[in-house]
PDB file of C-alpha atoms in Angstrom:
ATOM      1  CA  GLN Y 989       1.482 -14.961  -5.283  1.00 92.00           C
ATOM      2  CA  VAL Y 990       0.689 -18.004  -7.063  1.00 95.00           C
ATOM      3  CA  GLN Y 991       0.337 -18.373 -10.915  1.00 97.00           C
ATOM      4  CA  LEU Y 992       0.109 -20.481 -13.065  1.00 97.00           C
ATOM      5  CA  VAL Y 993       0.657 -20.074 -16.616  1.00 96.00           C
ATOM      6  CA  GLU Y 994      -1.530 -22.406 -19.926  1.00 96.00           C
ATOM      7  CA  SER Y 995       0.316 -22.568 -23.128  1.00 95.00           C
ATOM      8  CA  GLY Y 996       0.084 -25.506 -25.785  1.00 96.00           C
ATOM      9  CA  GLY Y 997      -3.567 -25.215 -27.741  1.00 93.00           C
ATOM     10  CA  GLY Y 998      -4.593 -25.127 -31.014  1.00 97.00           C
ATOM     11  CA  LEU Y 999      -6.485 -26.338 -33.401  1.00 98.00           C
ATOM     12  CA  VAL Y1000      -6.368 -30.078 -34.557  1.00 98.00           C
ATOM     13  CA  GLN Y1001      -8.153 -32.737 -36.401  1.00 98.00           C
ATOM     14  CA  ALA Y1002     -10.708 -35.698 -34.660  1.00 98.00           C
ATOM     15  CA  GLY Y1003      -8.109 -37.864 -33.311  1.00 98.00           C
ATOM     16  CA  GLY Y1004      -5.198 -35.740 -33.611  1.00 98.00           C
ATOM     17  CA  SER Y1005      -3.148 -34.994 -30.327  1.00 98.00           C
ATOM     18  CA  LEU Y1006      -2.288 -32.007 -28.456  1.00 98.00           C
ATOM     19  CA  ARG Y1007      -0.470 -31.269 -24.966  1.00 98.00           C
ATOM     20  CA  LEU Y1008      -0.720 -28.226 -22.481  1.00 98.00           C
ATOM     21  CA  SER Y1009       1.516 -27.130 -20.702  1.00 98.00           C
ATOM     22  CA  CYS Y1010       1.004 -25.464 -16.918  1.00 98.00           C
ATOM     23  CA  VAL Y1011       3.454 -23.016 -15.600  1.00 97.00           C
ATOM     24  CA  ALA Y1012       3.136 -22.614 -11.882  1.00 96.00           C
ATOM     25  CA  SER Y1013       5.064 -19.837  -9.347  1.00 95.00           C
ATOM     26  CA  GLY Y1014       5.153 -17.806  -6.983  1.00 93.00           C
ATOM     27  CA  ARG Y1015       5.942 -20.540  -3.689  1.00 91.00           C
ATOM     28  CA  THR Y1016       6.603 -23.738  -3.720  1.00 89.00           C
ATOM     29  CA  PHE Y1017       3.655 -27.195  -4.148  1.00 90.00           C
ATOM     30  CA  SER Y1018       4.550 -29.564  -2.046  1.00 90.00           C
ATOM     31  CA  GLY Y1019       1.690 -31.473  -0.617  1.00 90.00           C
ATOM     32  CA  TRP Y1020      -0.579 -29.545  -3.102  1.00 94.00           C
ATOM     33  CA  THR Y1021      -3.280 -30.526  -5.999  1.00 96.00           C
ATOM     34  CA  MET Y1022      -3.024 -30.071  -9.530  1.00 97.00           C
ATOM     35  CA  GLY Y1023      -5.999 -30.368 -11.500  1.00 97.00           C
ATOM     36  CA  TRP Y1024      -6.661 -29.668 -15.351  1.00 98.00           C
ATOM     37  CA  PHE Y1025     -10.366 -28.334 -15.493  1.00 98.00           C
ATOM     38  CA  ARG Y1026     -12.429 -27.298 -19.267  1.00 98.00           C
ATOM     39  CA  GLN Y1027     -15.426 -25.223 -19.980  1.00 98.00           C
ATOM     40  CA  ALA Y1028     -17.180 -25.159 -23.621  1.00 97.00           C
ATOM     41  CA  PRO Y1029     -19.366 -22.514 -24.594  1.00 92.00           C
ATOM     42  CA  GLY Y1030     -22.855 -22.335 -23.185  1.00 95.00           C
ATOM     43  CA  LYS Y1031     -21.600 -24.777 -20.746  1.00 96.00           C
ATOM     44  CA  GLU Y1032     -20.562 -25.526 -17.111  1.00 96.00           C
ATOM     45  CA  ARG Y1033     -16.507 -25.907 -16.163  1.00 97.00           C
ATOM     46  CA  GLU Y1034     -16.091 -29.084 -16.212  1.00 97.00           C
ATOM     47  CA  PHE Y1035     -12.876 -31.693 -14.418  1.00 98.00           C
ATOM     48  CA  VAL Y1036     -10.448 -33.086 -16.883  1.00 98.00           C
ATOM     49  CA  ALA Y1037      -7.498 -35.043 -13.895  1.00 98.00           C
ATOM     50  CA  ASP Y1038      -5.794 -34.062 -11.285  1.00 97.00           C
ATOM     51  CA  ILE Y1039      -2.364 -35.068  -9.772  1.00 97.00           C
ATOM     52  CA  THR Y1040      -0.383 -34.673  -6.262  1.00 95.00           C
ATOM     53  CA  TRP Y1041       2.174 -32.727  -6.593  1.00 93.00           C
ATOM     54  CA  THR Y1042       4.804 -35.033  -4.134  1.00 91.00           C
ATOM     55  CA  TYR Y1043       3.301 -38.570  -5.130  1.00 93.00           C
ATOM     56  CA  GLY Y1044       2.068 -37.659  -8.236  1.00 93.00           C
ATOM     57  CA  ARG Y1045      -1.005 -39.822  -7.671  1.00 95.00           C
ATOM     58  CA  THR Y1046      -3.752 -39.279 -10.670  1.00 97.00           C
ATOM     59  CA  ARG Y1047      -7.024 -39.138 -11.222  1.00 96.00           C
ATOM     60  CA  TYR Y1048      -9.413 -38.448 -14.341  1.00 98.00           C
ATOM     61  CA  ALA Y1049     -12.946 -37.852 -15.604  1.00 97.00           C
ATOM     62  CA  ASP Y1050     -14.002 -40.457 -17.321  1.00 97.00           C
ATOM     63  CA  SER Y1051     -14.803 -38.904 -20.663  1.00 97.00           C
ATOM     64  CA  VAL Y1052     -11.418 -38.633 -21.221  1.00 98.00           C
ATOM     65  CA  LYS Y1053      -9.801 -42.008 -18.965  1.00 98.00           C
ATOM     66  CA  GLY Y1054      -7.062 -44.199 -21.910  1.00 97.00           C
ATOM     67  CA  ARG Y1055      -6.781 -41.072 -23.327  1.00 98.00           C
ATOM     68  CA  PHE Y1056      -5.448 -38.030 -21.564  1.00 98.00           C
ATOM     69  CA  THR Y1057      -2.427 -38.003 -19.201  1.00 98.00           C
ATOM     70  CA  ILE Y1058      -1.735 -35.705 -16.847  1.00 98.00           C
ATOM     71  CA  SER Y1059       1.835 -35.366 -15.097  1.00 97.00           C
ATOM     72  CA  ARG Y1060       4.108 -32.640 -13.230  1.00 96.00           C
ATOM     73  CA  ASP Y1061       8.131 -32.183 -13.249  1.00 94.00           C
ATOM     74  CA  ASN Y1062       8.736 -30.615  -9.770  1.00 89.00           C
ATOM     75  CA  ALA Y1063      12.127 -29.836 -11.265  1.00 91.00           C
ATOM     76  CA  LYS Y1064      10.524 -27.360 -13.757  1.00 93.00           C
ATOM     77  CA  ASN Y1065       7.095 -26.480 -11.663  1.00 94.00           C
ATOM     78  CA  THR Y1066       5.162 -27.583 -14.960  1.00 97.00           C
ATOM     79  CA  VAL Y1067       2.340 -29.653 -14.965  1.00 97.00           C
ATOM     80  CA  THR Y1068       1.098 -31.336 -18.406  1.00 98.00           C
ATOM     81  CA  LEU Y1069      -1.265 -32.588 -20.391  1.00 98.00           C
ATOM     82  CA  ARG Y1070      -0.984 -35.222 -23.275  1.00 98.00           C
ATOM     83  CA  MET Y1071      -4.004 -35.512 -24.932  1.00 98.00           C
ATOM     84  CA  THR Y1072      -4.417 -38.123 -27.341  1.00 98.00           C
ATOM     85  CA  ALA Y1073      -7.290 -39.314 -29.730  1.00 98.00           C
ATOM     86  CA  LEU Y1074      -9.002 -36.426 -29.666  1.00 98.00           C
ATOM     87  CA  LYS Y1075     -12.503 -35.570 -30.560  1.00 98.00           C
ATOM     88  CA  PRO Y1076     -14.921 -32.393 -31.484  1.00 97.00           C
ATOM     89  CA  GLU Y1077     -16.743 -32.772 -28.013  1.00 97.00           C
ATOM     90  CA  ASP Y1078     -13.201 -31.744 -26.010  1.00 98.00           C
ATOM     91  CA  THR Y1079     -13.265 -28.427 -27.832  1.00 98.00           C
ATOM     92  CA  ALA Y1080     -13.398 -26.381 -24.875  1.00 98.00           C
ATOM     93  CA  VAL Y1081     -11.000 -23.826 -23.632  1.00 98.00           C
ATOM     94  CA  TYR Y1082      -8.705 -25.672 -21.066  1.00 98.00           C
ATOM     95  CA  TYR Y1083      -7.492 -24.159 -17.520  1.00 98.00           C
ATOM     96  CA  CYS Y1084      -4.690 -24.597 -15.312  1.00 98.00           C
ATOM     97  CA  ALA Y1085      -6.061 -24.987 -11.418  1.00 97.00           C
ATOM     98  CA  ALA Y1086      -4.313 -25.277  -8.093  1.00 97.00           C
ATOM     99  CA  THR Y1087      -5.460 -26.128  -4.646  1.00 96.00           C
ATOM    100  CA  SER Y1088      -2.682 -26.205  -1.419  1.00 94.00           C
ATOM    101  CA  THR Y1089      -5.159 -29.550   0.038  1.00 88.00           C
ATOM    102  CA  ILE Y1090      -5.991 -32.597  -1.592  1.00 87.00           C
ATOM    103  CA  ILE Y1091      -9.241 -32.827  -2.865  1.00 87.00           C
ATOM    104  CA  VAL Y1092     -11.703 -35.718  -2.513  1.00 86.00           C
ATOM    105  CA  VAL Y1093     -14.287 -34.586  -5.126  1.00 86.00           C
ATOM    106  CA  PRO Y1094     -12.613 -32.774  -7.698  1.00 90.00           C
ATOM    107  CA  THR Y1095     -15.521 -29.374  -8.353  1.00 90.00           C
ATOM    108  CA  SER Y1096     -13.871 -26.290  -9.319  1.00 89.00           C
ATOM    109  CA  GLY Y1097     -14.771 -24.809  -6.330  1.00 89.00           C
ATOM    110  CA  GLU Y1098     -12.325 -26.708  -4.367  1.00 91.00           C
ATOM    111  CA  TYR Y1099      -8.949 -25.177  -6.279  1.00 95.00           C
ATOM    112  CA  ASP Y1100      -8.214 -21.747  -5.455  1.00 95.00           C
ATOM    113  CA  TYR Y1101      -5.604 -20.478  -8.118  1.00 97.00           C
ATOM    114  CA  TRP Y1102      -6.300 -20.460 -11.408  1.00 98.00           C
ATOM    115  CA  GLY Y1103      -4.689 -19.925 -15.219  1.00 97.00           C
ATOM    116  CA  GLN Y1104      -6.218 -17.674 -18.037  1.00 96.00           C
ATOM    117  CA  GLY Y1105      -7.179 -20.335 -20.142  1.00 97.00           C
ATOM    118  CA  THR Y1106      -6.136 -21.725 -23.392  1.00 97.00           C
ATOM    119  CA  GLN Y1107      -7.826 -23.058 -26.091  1.00 98.00           C
ATOM    120  CA  VAL Y1108      -8.427 -26.242 -27.739  1.00 98.00           C
ATOM    121  CA  THR Y1109     -10.362 -26.892 -30.880  1.00 98.00           C
ATOM    122  CA  VAL Y1110     -10.270 -30.259 -32.745  1.00 98.00           C
ATOM    123  CA  SER Y1111     -12.552 -30.239 -35.690  1.00 97.00           C
ATOM    124  CA  SER Y1112     -14.024 -32.758 -37.169  1.00 93.00           C
TER     125      SER Y1112
END
């Protein structure tokens, strides 16, 4: 059974940085896509970034492009989201997600497995 466990959230001032980690277990993930989503209070869950496990191909939402970096460590089965130049509007619960396919349009409905989420709060 696939399990995703996030860590690394917290409170940071605007302009600061945080690194989120997602440890994946339960199988090998060759050919899978791993993603990060976020959900702010009263808003829908939105795509942040994703990466293909085998080739490391990345994709980002326009709102985070140039500030966030997604990466994976195949040996540790870990996906990391490095967040810099954080803004108050980045405040949300961040979720790690996984799917066994290559995603054309990265919506939450395309992902099969989810972590429990980690809170990120950016103060102004």
